[in-house]
Structures are given as structure tokens and as C-alpha cells.
């Protein structure tokens, strides 16, 4: 079998654009395809990338200039000459909690007529167990002559660190049903495995489940420490110290053990729901996962109550200055961000919410048109009755608390990311409300 050279990446979102660009960086010729004509025109004609992702823009430009990275809306331009066609389209949550597979299925049908020689179709989208089989059936129905293998290759990158995560992953997981497909995937990832990245080859169903199991486990880990916040408040413990002490145990590890206002983002909420739904479809209940989902919702809602309590129990007619809207720092992604639960709840209770985020405001304005949006940190704080830190952006870590106090009408700081210490806040003359830490 000859080594793969040309790849098509279908879906030019967070995963598709990052993966396509990184494969180009590794030396492959890559064509990124999307149905969104504006997105493709911006990328192809102006080098404008549609998302905020550190390091990506330069890498896109470099690989376009080197002739390795191309953008189009036409599958016919690249599928016939591709050795591998990746599906990296969205799998949003459907009304019943399951993953909505309409985009994956559409991509499968659209690829089929253009297939020529042996091609691997690689599912990079997060999809429930059994979807690889469905994709294969759709391709064969549409093009019975197609010589294909359908492979599962879930993506584990984190937004904000996506380029590094793709090029230096902890592992690459591939789920295959034939030795031919296994060989092809090994060649695709050879530039990474040559540098010591482990390749975990398994069957398709296991690979599909690994992605959901990993995300549900991490969501549970985050929720575990978040649930301890309130207990720490009650018993006088410091949740950061508890987290550090737990994380030093090699069996536990420190990552994903940072307390915060509930998990959000494009993956954990929908993937935990989809995993729970898959189990229900098979007549069983994943109790831990179901409980994680419910507890996370309770935690997000309790954050609004925390803010109200810090403001004296009543926010009617008061102004809350909110720093950060994205579900975490270094991304403009607003999907299932905690801010979407907390801020409308504050508004319902009569508060005026003025908000600022360094990257997520264009998306936030579409989702929460009734907030007041400020241009920067100082404008957000001006005349407000309390400041709330909701996202851990680096810009917020360096805020001068003395100035913050002077800009506010009432000196209340609710720090839902524990960016500051009680000592720093008190020195600045602020009433300080951290998460799960002694406020004195
Ligand atoms: P996204 O919404 O950012 O991008 C999806 C893109 O696919 C969009 O640009 C859309 O226009 C395009 N698209 C839809 N149908 C198409 C079609 N038929 N042909 C061509 N393009 C089409 O989604 P994302 O965040 O990149 O997620 C993609 C998948 O990867 C999801 O299954 C997600 O769960 C998974 N994933 C996401 C992340 C993450 O951090 N965002 C991490 C790991 C895995």
C-alpha cells in the first residue's frame, strides 16, 4: 500500500480546521471543505480564520503559502484524489439528549459519489457507538462500487490549546475493522508516533465509546471538586488546598480538578448527555453520569445565588459587572457556557448585567442580546454594585484591585475562579467572595 498523501477534511470548525492545518504542517496535502461559503471564502481569499485559537492563524498562513493547505466548498475537487476523507462536522445535542447525526449522515452521502480508488473515511466527529457502521452503510447504499473502510478516530483536543494538543497528544485512538485500515491510519499518524506518541488501535465500537467515556470521566472529575466547594465553605476548608492535596496523588492527578462555576463548552455537556442516552437506549442507566449532569446544572444555578448573597440578598435595580463570558479562557466558544445559566437568572431577579469578554462577545451578543456589553474591563466596572469574575482570562489576573475598588459603587468582588486571594482583596479594601475558600 502506498503512503497516504492527500487528505480531505469535511467541516472546517474547531476540530476540522485545527486537524486539517496540523496534518498540513505534518507534510500532507490537505483540502478543508465546508458548506459555509463565507467561512471558506474568508479562509481562502483573505486568510481570516473563523475562530479564536492561539497559534492557528500563523499555521494556516504558513501552510497555505507552502501549497499544502486548500479550502473549498466542493467535495468533487478533492475527494476523488484523497487517500483519507475525514468527517469533522458538528454533532450537537438533539432534543432527547442524543447526538444529532444529521450532519455526519449528510457528509457520508455527499462523499460517496466522488470516491474513486481505495479510501478510508475517518470519523473525527464525536459520535455514538454504531455510527461508523451507519456511515459505512450510507456510503455503500449511495455508491455500491465504493472501495472504502470506515474508521473511528475521535479527537481529544482542547479549545485554547488545540494546536499543541493535536501535535503532541497523550495518545491517538483509532478504531478499525480491517488490517488495511489499521495500516493506513498508522501511516497517517506516523509523523506523531515517530516522536513517541502512542497509537491505541482498537475496534470501531470501542474507539467510539472511548471518546464518550473519557469526556464523561473528566466531567465527573470537575463536578466532584465543584461539589466540594460548598462543603469547604461550611467547614472552613480551602478547596484549592484540597484539590492540590488530592491531585498530588499519582492515581488522581491534578488536571481537571480546578473548582469553578460548573463545566460547559462544546463537548462535556452534550457528550455526557449522549452517553447517558446511549445507555438508556440499551435498557440501562449510567447512574454516575446522570448524577454528574444533574449536579453540574445545580452548581451553575447556585452561582447566581452566590452572587445575589454577596450583594446583600437582593439585586433588584443593581448593576452586576461580569468579567468573562466564554466557558473557559482562551476561546470564543459560548456553547453551554455557565454564563448562559447564571446571567439570565440574575436578570430575572432584577439585576442589570454589564459584561465583557476578550474574545466571546460576538457570539455572546447573539445568545444573550439583553445584556449590556462593555468595551473593556474599566468600562464594565464603571459604577457597578459588584464585580464578578466568571472566566479565568489572563487579562483578569492582572487587574489592579485598588483601581477596581475605586471604579465600583459598592466594593464587592465575587471571584468564581479564585484568581485572587482574600489578602489581596482586603488590602484593596474589597469585600471578597471566593469559591470554597475562607474569605477572611
Ligand atoms: P463546529 O460547529 O465548530 O464545526 C463544524 C463545521 O462543519 C461547521 O463549519 C459546519 O459548517 C460544517 N459542516 C456541517 N455539515 C457539513 C457538510 N455536510 N459538509 C461540509 N461541512 C459541513 O464543530 P466542532 O467544535 O469542530 O466539532 C466537530 C466535532 O468534533 C463534534 O462532533 C465535536 O463533538 C467534536 N469535538 C469537538 C471538540 C472541540 O473542542 N470543539 C473537541 C473534540 C471533539
CSV table of C-alpha atoms and ligand atoms in Angstrom, one decimal:
chain,number,residue,atom,x,y,z
A,1,UNK,CA,0.0,0.0,0.0
A,2,UNK,CA,1.4,3.4,-0.9
A,3,UNK,CA,1.6,6.1,1.8
A,4,UNK,CA,-1.3,8.5,2.0
A,5,UNK,CA,-0.6,11.9,0.6
A,6,UNK,CA,-3.8,13.8,0.1
A,7,UNK,CA,-6.5,14.3,2.8
A,8,UNK,CA,-9.9,15.9,2.7
A,9,UNK,CA,-11.3,17.4,6.0
A,10,UNK,CA,-15.0,17.8,5.9
A,11,UNK,CA,-16.1,20.5,8.3
A,12,UNK,CA,-13.9,23.5,8.9
A,13,UNK,CA,-14.8,24.3,12.5
A,14,UNK,CA,-12.7,24.0,15.7
A,15,UNK,CA,-11.8,20.4,15.1
A,16,UNK,CA,-11.7,20.3,11.3
A,17,UNK,CA,-9.6,23.5,10.8
A,18,UNK,CA,-7.2,22.6,13.5
A,19,UNK,CA,-6.8,19.0,12.4
A,20,UNK,CA,-6.5,19.9,8.7
A,21,UNK,CA,-4.0,22.6,9.4
A,22,UNK,CA,-1.9,20.4,11.6
A,23,UNK,CA,-1.9,17.5,9.1
A,24,UNK,CA,-0.7,20.0,6.5
A,25,UNK,CA,2.0,21.1,9.0
A,26,UNK,CA,3.0,17.4,9.2
A,27,UNK,CA,3.6,17.4,5.4
A,28,UNK,CA,0.3,16.1,3.9
A,29,UNK,CA,-1.7,17.9,1.2
A,30,UNK,CA,-5.0,18.8,2.9
A,31,UNK,CA,-8.2,20.2,1.4
A,32,UNK,CA,-10.6,21.6,4.0
A,33,UNK,CA,-14.2,21.6,2.9
A,34,UNK,CA,-17.2,23.3,4.4
A,35,UNK,CA,-20.8,24.1,3.4
A,36,UNK,CA,-20.4,27.6,4.9
A,37,UNK,CA,-19.4,29.7,1.8
A,38,UNK,CA,-18.5,32.8,3.8
A,39,UNK,CA,-16.2,30.8,6.1
A,40,UNK,CA,-14.4,29.2,3.1
A,41,UNK,CA,-14.1,32.5,1.2
A,42,UNK,CA,-12.7,34.2,4.2
A,43,UNK,CA,-10.1,31.5,4.7
A,44,UNK,CA,-9.2,31.1,1.0
A,45,UNK,CA,-9.2,34.7,-0.1
A,46,UNK,CA,-8.3,36.7,3.0
A,47,UNK,CA,-6.6,34.3,5.4
A,48,UNK,CA,-9.3,35.1,8.0
A,49,UNK,CA,-9.8,32.3,10.4
A,50,UNK,CA,-13.3,31.9,11.8
A,51,UNK,CA,-12.4,31.0,15.4
A,52,UNK,CA,-10.1,32.3,18.2
A,53,UNK,CA,-7.4,29.7,18.7
A,54,UNK,CA,-3.9,30.7,19.7
A,55,UNK,CA,-1.2,29.8,17.1
A,56,UNK,CA,-3.7,28.7,14.4
A,57,UNK,CA,-3.7,31.8,12.2
A,58,UNK,CA,0.1,31.7,11.5
A,59,UNK,CA,0.0,28.0,10.9
A,60,UNK,CA,-2.8,28.3,8.4
A,61,UNK,CA,-1.0,31.1,6.6
A,62,UNK,CA,2.3,29.2,6.5
A,63,UNK,CA,0.7,26.0,5.1
A,64,UNK,CA,-1.4,27.9,2.5
A,65,UNK,CA,1.7,29.7,1.3
A,66,UNK,CA,3.6,26.3,1.1
A,67,UNK,CA,0.8,25.0,-1.1
A,68,UNK,CA,-0.2,22.2,1.3
A,69,UNK,CA,-3.5,23.6,2.6
A,70,UNK,CA,-6.5,24.4,0.5
A,71,UNK,CA,-10.1,25.5,1.1
A,72,UNK,CA,-13.2,24.7,-1.0
A,73,UNK,CA,-16.9,24.1,-0.7
A,74,UNK,CA,-16.8,21.5,-3.4
A,75,UNK,CA,-16.1,17.8,-2.4
A,76,UNK,CA,-15.7,16.9,-6.1
A,77,UNK,CA,-12.5,18.9,-6.1
A,78,UNK,CA,-10.7,16.8,-3.5
A,79,UNK,CA,-12.5,13.5,-2.6
A,80,UNK,CA,-11.5,11.6,-5.8
A,81,UNK,CA,-7.8,12.2,-5.2
A,82,UNK,CA,-7.9,11.8,-1.4
A,83,UNK,CA,-6.4,8.7,0.4
A,84,UNK,CA,-8.4,9.6,3.5
A,85,UNK,CA,-11.5,11.7,4.0
A,86,UNK,CA,-12.1,12.9,7.5
A,87,UNK,CA,-15.6,13.8,8.8
A,88,UNK,CA,-15.3,16.6,11.4
A,89,UNK,CA,-18.8,18.1,11.3
A,90,UNK,CA,-20.8,19.1,14.3
A,91,UNK,CA,-22.8,16.6,16.4
A,92,UNK,CA,-24.9,18.9,18.5
A,93,UNK,CA,-27.3,17.7,21.2
A,94,UNK,CA,-30.7,16.6,19.9
A,95,UNK,CA,-33.9,17.3,21.9
A,96,UNK,CA,-33.8,13.9,23.6
A,97,UNK,CA,-30.2,14.3,24.7
A,98,UNK,CA,-28.8,12.1,22.0
A,99,UNK,CA,-26.2,13.3,19.4
A,100,UNK,CA,-27.8,14.7,16.3
A,101,UNK,CA,-26.2,12.8,13.4
A,102,UNK,CA,-27.8,14.7,10.5
A,103,UNK,CA,-24.5,16.5,9.5
A,104,UNK,CA,-22.5,13.3,9.8
A,105,UNK,CA,-25.0,11.4,7.7
A,106,UNK,CA,-25.2,14.2,5.1
A,107,UNK,CA,-21.4,14.2,4.8
A,108,UNK,CA,-21.4,10.4,4.3
A,109,UNK,CA,-24.0,10.7,1.5
A,110,UNK,CA,-22.1,13.6,-0.1
A,111,UNK,CA,-18.7,11.9,-0.1
A,112,UNK,CA,-20.0,8.6,-1.6
A,113,UNK,CA,-20.5,9.6,-5.3
A,114,UNK,CA,-16.9,11.1,-5.5
A,115,UNK,CA,-15.0,8.1,-4.2
A,116,UNK,CA,-12.6,6.5,-6.7
A,117,UNK,CA,-9.8,4.3,-5.5
A,118,UNK,CA,-9.4,2.8,-2.0
A,119,UNK,CA,-10.2,5.5,0.5
A,120,UNK,CA,-10.5,5.5,4.3
A,121,UNK,CA,-13.4,7.5,5.7
A,122,UNK,CA,-12.3,8.7,9.1
A,123,UNK,CA,-14.9,9.8,11.6
A,124,UNK,CA,-13.4,12.5,13.7
A,125,UNK,CA,-16.7,13.9,14.9
A,126,UNK,CA,-17.8,12.6,18.4
A,127,UNK,CA,-20.4,10.0,17.5
A,128,UNK,CA,-22.3,7.4,19.5
A,129,UNK,CA,-21.3,3.7,19.3
A,130,UNK,CA,-22.5,2.2,16.0
A,131,UNK,CA,-22.2,5.4,13.9
A,132,UNK,CA,-19.2,4.0,12.0
A,133,UNK,CA,-21.4,1.2,10.8
A,134,UNK,CA,-24.2,3.6,9.8
A,135,UNK,CA,-21.7,5.8,7.8
A,136,UNK,CA,-20.4,2.7,6.0
A,137,UNK,CA,-24.0,1.6,5.1
A,138,UNK,CA,-24.9,5.0,3.8
A,139,UNK,CA,-21.8,5.2,1.7
A,140,UNK,CA,-22.4,1.7,0.3
A,141,UNK,CA,-26.0,2.4,-0.4
A,142,UNK,CA,-25.1,5.6,-2.3
A,143,UNK,CA,-22.2,4.1,-4.1
A,144,UNK,CA,-22.2,0.3,-4.1
A,145,UNK,CA,-18.8,0.2,-6.0
A,146,UNK,CA,-17.0,2.3,-3.4
A,147,UNK,CA,-13.8,0.7,-2.1
A,148,UNK,CA,-13.8,2.1,1.5
A,149,UNK,CA,-13.1,1.4,5.1
A,150,UNK,CA,-14.8,3.5,7.7
A,151,UNK,CA,-12.6,4.2,10.7
A,152,UNK,CA,-13.3,5.9,14.1
A,153,UNK,CA,-10.6,8.4,15.2
A,154,UNK,CA,-12.0,10.6,18.0
A,155,UNK,CA,-10.4,13.9,18.6
A,156,UNK,CA,-9.3,14.9,22.2
A,157,UNK,CA,-8.0,18.5,21.5
A,158,UNK,CA,-9.0,21.2,24.0
A,159,UNK,CA,-10.0,24.6,22.6
A,160,UNK,CA,-7.5,27.2,23.5
A,161,UNK,CA,-4.7,24.6,23.3
A,162,UNK,CA,-5.9,22.9,20.2
A,163,UNK,CA,-2.8,23.1,18.1
A,164,UNK,CA,-0.5,21.8,20.8
A,165,UNK,CA,-3.0,19.1,21.7
A,166,UNK,CA,-3.2,17.9,18.1
A,167,UNK,CA,0.5,17.8,17.5
A,168,UNK,CA,1.5,16.5,21.0
A,169,UNK,CA,-1.4,14.3,22.1
A,170,UNK,CA,-1.3,11.9,25.1
A,171,UNK,CA,-2.4,9.3,22.6
A,172,UNK,CA,-4.1,8.8,19.2
A,173,UNK,CA,-7.1,6.4,19.3
A,174,UNK,CA,-8.2,4.6,16.1
A,175,UNK,CA,-11.0,2.1,15.8
A,176,UNK,CA,-10.7,-0.2,12.7
A,177,UNK,CA,-12.4,-3.3,11.3
A,178,UNK,CA,-9.8,-4.3,8.8
A,179,UNK,CA,-6.0,-4.6,8.8
A,180,UNK,CA,-5.8,-2.4,5.7
A,181,UNK,CA,-7.5,0.4,7.5
A,182,UNK,CA,-5.2,-0.1,10.5
A,183,UNK,CA,-2.1,0.2,8.2
A,184,UNK,CA,-3.5,3.4,6.6
A,185,UNK,CA,-4.1,5.0,10.0
A,186,UNK,CA,-0.7,4.1,11.2
A,187,UNK,CA,0.8,5.8,8.2
A,188,UNK,CA,-1.3,8.9,8.7
A,189,UNK,CA,-0.1,9.3,12.2
A,190,UNK,CA,3.5,8.2,11.6
A,191,UNK,CA,4.8,11.7,12.0
A,192,UNK,CA,3.4,11.7,15.6
A,193,UNK,CA,4.2,8.1,16.5
A,194,UNK,CA,7.8,8.6,15.3
A,195,UNK,CA,8.0,11.2,18.1
A,196,UNK,CA,6.8,8.8,20.7
A,197,UNK,CA,3.0,9.5,20.7
A,198,UNK,CA,1.2,6.2,21.5
A,199,UNK,CA,-1.2,4.9,18.9
A,200,UNK,CA,-4.1,2.9,20.5
A,201,UNK,CA,-5.6,0.7,17.9
A,202,UNK,CA,-8.9,-1.0,18.8
A,203,UNK,CA,-12.2,-1.9,17.1
A,204,UNK,CA,-14.6,0.7,16.0
A,205,UNK,CA,-17.2,0.4,18.8
A,206,UNK,CA,-14.5,0.6,21.5
A,207,UNK,CA,-13.0,3.7,19.9
A,208,UNK,CA,-16.3,5.4,19.6
A,209,UNK,CA,-17.0,4.6,23.3
A,210,UNK,CA,-13.5,5.8,24.5
A,211,UNK,CA,-14.3,9.3,23.5
A,212,UNK,CA,-17.5,9.5,25.4
A,213,UNK,CA,-16.1,7.6,28.4
A,214,UNK,CA,-13.1,10.0,28.6
A,215,UNK,CA,-15.3,13.1,28.5
A,216,UNK,CA,-17.8,11.8,31.0
A,217,UNK,CA,-15.0,10.8,33.3
A,218,UNK,CA,-13.4,14.3,33.1
A,219,UNK,CA,-16.8,16.0,33.5
A,220,UNK,CA,-17.3,13.8,36.7
A,221,UNK,CA,-13.9,14.8,38.0
A,222,UNK,CA,-14.6,18.5,37.6
A,223,UNK,CA,-18.0,18.1,39.2
A,224,UNK,CA,-16.5,16.2,42.1
A,225,UNK,CA,-14.3,19.1,43.1
A,226,UNK,CA,-17.1,21.6,42.3
A,227,UNK,CA,-19.4,19.8,44.7
A,228,UNK,CA,-16.9,20.1,47.4
A,229,UNK,CA,-16.9,23.9,47.1
A,230,UNK,CA,-20.0,24.3,49.3
A,231,UNK,CA,-18.8,21.8,51.8
A,232,UNK,CA,-15.5,23.7,52.1
A,233,UNK,CA,-17.4,26.9,52.7
A,234,UNK,CA,-19.3,25.3,55.5
A,235,UNK,CA,-16.4,23.5,57.3
A,236,UNK,CA,-13.8,26.3,56.8
A,237,UNK,CA,-11.6,24.2,54.4
A,238,UNK,CA,-9.8,25.7,51.3
A,239,UNK,CA,-10.9,24.0,48.2
A,240,UNK,CA,-7.7,24.9,46.3
A,241,UNK,CA,-5.7,23.3,49.0
A,242,UNK,CA,-8.0,20.2,49.0
A,243,UNK,CA,-7.6,20.0,45.2
A,244,UNK,CA,-3.9,20.3,45.4
A,245,UNK,CA,-3.6,17.7,48.1
A,246,UNK,CA,-5.7,15.3,46.1
A,247,UNK,CA,-4.0,16.0,42.8
A,248,UNK,CA,-0.6,15.1,44.2
A,249,UNK,CA,-1.7,11.5,44.4
A,250,UNK,CA,-0.5,10.0,41.2
A,251,UNK,CA,-3.7,7.9,41.0
A,252,UNK,CA,-5.8,11.1,40.9
A,253,UNK,CA,-3.6,13.7,39.1
A,254,UNK,CA,-4.1,17.5,39.3
A,255,UNK,CA,-5.7,18.3,36.0
A,256,UNK,CA,-9.5,18.8,35.7
A,257,UNK,CA,-9.6,19.3,39.4
A,258,UNK,CA,-9.9,23.1,39.4
A,259,UNK,CA,-13.0,24.4,41.1
A,260,UNK,CA,-15.2,26.7,39.1
A,261,UNK,CA,-18.7,27.7,38.2
A,262,UNK,CA,-19.7,24.4,36.5
A,263,UNK,CA,-18.4,22.8,33.3
A,264,UNK,CA,-19.6,24.0,29.9
A,265,UNK,CA,-18.3,24.1,26.4
A,266,UNK,CA,-18.9,22.3,23.1
A,267,UNK,CA,-18.2,18.8,24.4
A,268,UNK,CA,-18.8,17.9,28.1
A,269,UNK,CA,-22.5,18.8,28.3
A,270,UNK,CA,-23.6,17.2,25.1
A,271,UNK,CA,-21.3,14.2,25.4
A,272,UNK,CA,-22.4,13.3,28.9
A,273,UNK,CA,-26.0,13.6,27.8
A,274,UNK,CA,-25.4,11.5,24.7
A,275,UNK,CA,-23.6,8.8,26.7
A,276,UNK,CA,-26.4,8.6,29.3
A,277,UNK,CA,-28.9,8.4,26.4
A,278,UNK,CA,-27.0,5.6,24.7
A,279,UNK,CA,-27.1,3.6,27.9
A,280,UNK,CA,-30.9,4.2,28.3
A,281,UNK,CA,-31.3,3.1,24.7
A,282,UNK,CA,-29.8,-0.2,25.8
A,283,UNK,CA,-32.1,-0.5,28.8
A,284,UNK,CA,-29.7,0.6,31.5
A,285,UNK,CA,-28.9,3.7,33.5
A,286,UNK,CA,-25.4,5.1,34.0
A,287,UNK,CA,-26.1,6.5,37.4
A,288,UNK,CA,-22.8,8.3,37.9
A,289,UNK,CA,-23.1,10.1,34.6
A,290,UNK,CA,-26.7,11.0,35.1
A,291,UNK,CA,-25.8,12.4,38.5
A,292,UNK,CA,-22.9,14.4,37.1
A,293,UNK,CA,-25.2,16.1,34.6
A,294,UNK,CA,-27.8,17.0,37.3
A,295,UNK,CA,-25.1,18.1,39.8
A,296,UNK,CA,-23.4,20.4,37.2
A,297,UNK,CA,-26.8,22.1,36.5
A,298,UNK,CA,-27.3,22.6,40.2
A,299,UNK,CA,-23.8,24.1,40.6
A,300,UNK,CA,-24.3,26.5,37.7
A,301,UNK,CA,-27.6,27.7,39.1
A,302,UNK,CA,-26.1,28.0,42.6
A,303,UNK,CA,-23.5,30.5,41.3
A,304,UNK,CA,-26.3,33.1,40.6
A,305,UNK,CA,-27.4,32.6,44.2
A,306,UNK,CA,-23.9,33.2,45.4
A,307,UNK,CA,-23.7,36.5,43.6
A,308,UNK,CA,-27.1,37.6,45.0
A,309,UNK,CA,-26.0,36.6,48.5
A,310,UNK,CA,-22.7,38.6,48.1
A,311,UNK,CA,-24.8,41.6,47.1
A,312,UNK,CA,-26.8,41.6,50.3
A,313,UNK,CA,-29.6,39.2,49.2
A,314,UNK,CA,-31.3,41.4,46.6
A,315,UNK,CA,-30.1,42.5,43.2
A,316,UNK,CA,-33.3,44.3,42.1
A,317,UNK,CA,-32.2,47.5,40.3
A,318,UNK,CA,-28.5,46.8,41.0
A,319,UNK,CA,-25.7,46.6,38.3
A,320,UNK,CA,-23.5,43.5,38.2
A,321,UNK,CA,-20.2,43.9,36.3
A,322,UNK,CA,-19.3,40.5,34.7
A,323,UNK,CA,-15.8,39.7,33.6
A,324,UNK,CA,-15.7,36.8,31.2
A,325,UNK,CA,-18.5,35.0,29.3
A,326,UNK,CA,-16.7,32.1,27.5
A,327,UNK,CA,-16.9,28.7,29.1
A,328,UNK,CA,-13.2,28.9,29.8
A,329,UNK,CA,-10.2,31.2,28.9
A,330,UNK,CA,-8.5,31.4,25.5
A,331,UNK,CA,-11.6,30.6,23.5
A,332,UNK,CA,-14.5,32.4,22.0
A,333,UNK,CA,-16.7,29.4,22.3
A,334,UNK,CA,-20.0,30.1,24.1
A,335,UNK,CA,-21.6,26.7,23.7
A,336,UNK,CA,-23.2,25.7,27.1
A,337,UNK,CA,-21.1,28.3,28.9
A,338,UNK,CA,-22.1,28.7,32.6
A,339,UNK,CA,-22.7,32.4,31.9
A,340,UNK,CA,-25.7,31.4,29.8
A,341,UNK,CA,-27.3,29.9,33.0
A,342,UNK,CA,-26.0,32.4,35.6
A,343,UNK,CA,-26.6,35.8,33.9
A,344,UNK,CA,-30.2,35.4,32.7
A,345,UNK,CA,-31.0,34.2,36.2
A,346,UNK,CA,-29.5,37.4,37.6
A,347,UNK,CA,-31.6,39.4,35.1
A,348,UNK,CA,-34.7,37.6,36.1
A,349,UNK,CA,-34.1,38.7,39.7
A,350,UNK,CA,-34.0,42.3,38.5
A,351,UNK,CA,-30.2,42.9,38.1
A,352,UNK,CA,-28.7,44.9,35.2
A,353,UNK,CA,-25.8,42.9,33.8
A,354,UNK,CA,-22.9,44.6,32.1
A,355,UNK,CA,-20.4,42.2,30.6
A,356,UNK,CA,-17.1,42.0,28.9
A,357,UNK,CA,-15.1,39.1,27.4
A,358,UNK,CA,-11.8,39.5,25.4
A,359,UNK,CA,-13.0,37.1,22.6
A,360,UNK,CA,-16.5,35.7,23.1
A,361,UNK,CA,-18.6,38.9,22.8
A,362,UNK,CA,-19.7,38.5,19.2
A,363,UNK,CA,-21.2,35.1,20.0
A,364,UNK,CA,-22.5,36.1,23.4
A,365,UNK,CA,-24.4,39.0,21.9
A,366,UNK,CA,-26.3,36.6,19.7
A,367,UNK,CA,-27.1,34.3,22.6
A,368,UNK,CA,-27.8,37.0,25.3
A,369,UNK,CA,-29.0,40.1,23.4
A,370,UNK,CA,-30.4,41.7,26.5
A,371,UNK,CA,-27.1,42.1,28.4
A,372,UNK,CA,-25.2,45.4,28.2
A,373,UNK,CA,-21.8,44.8,26.6
A,374,UNK,CA,-18.8,46.9,27.5
A,375,UNK,CA,-15.7,47.7,25.5
A,376,UNK,CA,-13.1,46.7,28.2
A,377,UNK,CA,-12.5,45.9,31.8
A,378,UNK,CA,-12.8,49.5,33.1
A,379,UNK,CA,-16.0,50.3,31.3
A,380,UNK,CA,-17.5,47.1,32.6
A,381,UNK,CA,-16.8,48.0,36.2
A,382,UNK,CA,-17.8,51.7,36.0
A,383,UNK,CA,-20.4,52.4,38.6
A,384,UNK,CA,-21.4,48.7,39.2
A,385,UNK,CA,-22.6,47.4,42.5
A,386,UNK,CA,-20.4,44.3,42.3
A,387,UNK,CA,-17.7,42.7,40.1
A,388,UNK,CA,-18.0,39.1,39.2
A,389,UNK,CA,-15.1,37.1,37.6
A,390,UNK,CA,-16.6,34.3,35.5
A,391,UNK,CA,-13.8,33.3,33.1
A,392,UNK,CA,-10.2,32.8,34.0
A,393,UNK,CA,-8.7,35.0,31.3
A,394,UNK,CA,-5.1,36.1,31.9
A,395,UNK,CA,-6.2,39.8,31.5
A,396,UNK,CA,-8.3,39.5,34.6
A,397,UNK,CA,-5.5,38.0,36.7
A,398,UNK,CA,-3.5,41.3,36.4
A,399,UNK,CA,-6.4,43.7,37.3
A,400,UNK,CA,-5.3,46.4,39.8
A,401,UNK,CA,-7.7,45.7,42.7
A,402,UNK,CA,-7.2,49.1,44.1
A,403,UNK,CA,-8.5,50.7,40.9
A,404,UNK,CA,-11.3,48.1,40.7
A,405,UNK,CA,-12.5,49.2,44.1
A,406,UNK,CA,-12.5,52.9,43.1
A,407,UNK,CA,-14.4,52.2,39.9
A,408,UNK,CA,-17.2,50.2,41.6
A,409,UNK,CA,-20.0,51.9,43.5
A,410,UNK,CA,-20.0,49.1,46.1
A,411,UNK,CA,-16.7,47.3,46.8
A,412,UNK,CA,-17.9,43.7,46.2
A,413,UNK,CA,-15.8,41.2,44.3
A,414,UNK,CA,-17.2,37.7,43.6
A,415,UNK,CA,-14.3,35.6,42.3
A,416,UNK,CA,-15.8,32.5,40.8
A,417,UNK,CA,-12.4,31.4,39.5
A,418,UNK,CA,-10.3,32.1,42.7
A,419,UNK,CA,-7.9,34.3,40.7
A,420,UNK,CA,-7.1,36.4,43.8
A,421,UNK,CA,-6.6,35.8,47.4
A,422,UNK,CA,-8.6,37.2,50.3
A,423,UNK,CA,-5.4,39.0,51.4
A,424,UNK,CA,-5.1,40.8,48.1
A,425,UNK,CA,-8.7,41.8,48.1
A,426,UNK,CA,-8.8,43.0,51.6
A,427,UNK,CA,-5.6,45.1,51.1
A,428,UNK,CA,-7.5,46.8,48.3
A,429,UNK,CA,-10.5,47.4,50.6
A,430,UNK,CA,-12.8,45.0,48.9
A,431,UNK,CA,-15.4,42.6,50.3
A,432,UNK,CA,-14.3,39.4,48.8
A,433,UNK,CA,-16.3,36.3,47.9
A,434,UNK,CA,-14.1,33.4,46.6
A,435,UNK,CA,-15.3,29.9,45.8
A,436,UNK,CA,-14.8,27.4,48.6
A,437,UNK,CA,-12.0,29.3,50.4
A,438,UNK,CA,-12.0,31.3,53.6
A,439,UNK,CA,-12.9,34.9,52.7
A,440,UNK,CA,-11.1,36.3,55.7
B,1,LIG,P1,-18.1,23.3,14.6
B,1,LIG,O1,-19.5,23.5,14.7
B,1,LIG,O2,-17.1,24.3,15.0
B,1,LIG,O3,-17.7,22.9,13.1
B,1,LIG,C1,-18.4,22.1,12.3
B,1,LIG,C2,-18.3,22.6,10.8
B,1,LIG,O4,-18.9,21.6,10.0
B,1,LIG,C3,-19.1,23.9,10.5
B,1,LIG,O5,-18.2,24.8,10.0
B,1,LIG,C4,-20.2,23.4,9.5
B,1,LIG,O6,-20.5,24.5,8.6
B,1,LIG,C5,-19.5,22.2,8.9
B,1,LIG,N1,-20.4,21.3,8.2
B,1,LIG,C6,-21.6,20.8,8.6
B,1,LIG,N2,-22.1,19.9,7.7
B,1,LIG,C7,-21.2,19.9,6.7
B,1,LIG,C8,-21.1,19.2,5.5
B,1,LIG,N3,-22.1,18.3,5.1
B,1,LIG,N4,-20.1,19.4,4.6
B,1,LIG,C9,-19.1,20.2,5.0
B,1,LIG,N5,-19.1,20.9,6.1
B,1,LIG,C10,-20.1,20.8,7.0
B,1,LIG,O7,-17.8,21.9,15.3
B,1,LIG,P2,-16.5,21.4,16.2
B,1,LIG,O8,-16.5,22.1,17.5
B,1,LIG,O9,-15.3,21.5,15.3
B,1,LIG,O10,-16.9,19.9,16.4
B,1,LIG,C11,-16.9,18.9,15.4
B,1,LIG,C12,-16.9,17.5,16.1
B,1,LIG,O11,-15.8,17.3,16.8
B,1,LIG,C13,-18.1,17.4,17.0
B,1,LIG,O12,-18.6,16.0,16.9
B,1,LIG,C14,-17.5,17.6,18.4
B,1,LIG,O13,-18.2,16.9,19.4
B,1,LIG,C15,-16.1,17.0,18.2
B,1,LIG,N6,-15.1,17.6,19.1
B,1,LIG,C16,-15.0,18.9,19.3
B,1,LIG,C17,-14.0,19.4,20.1
B,1,LIG,C18,-14.0,20.9,20.4
B,1,LIG,O14,-13.2,21.3,21.3
B,1,LIG,N7,-14.7,21.8,19.8
B,1,LIG,C19,-13.0,18.6,20.7
B,1,LIG,C20,-13.1,17.2,20.3
B,1,LIG,C21,-14.1,16.7,19.5
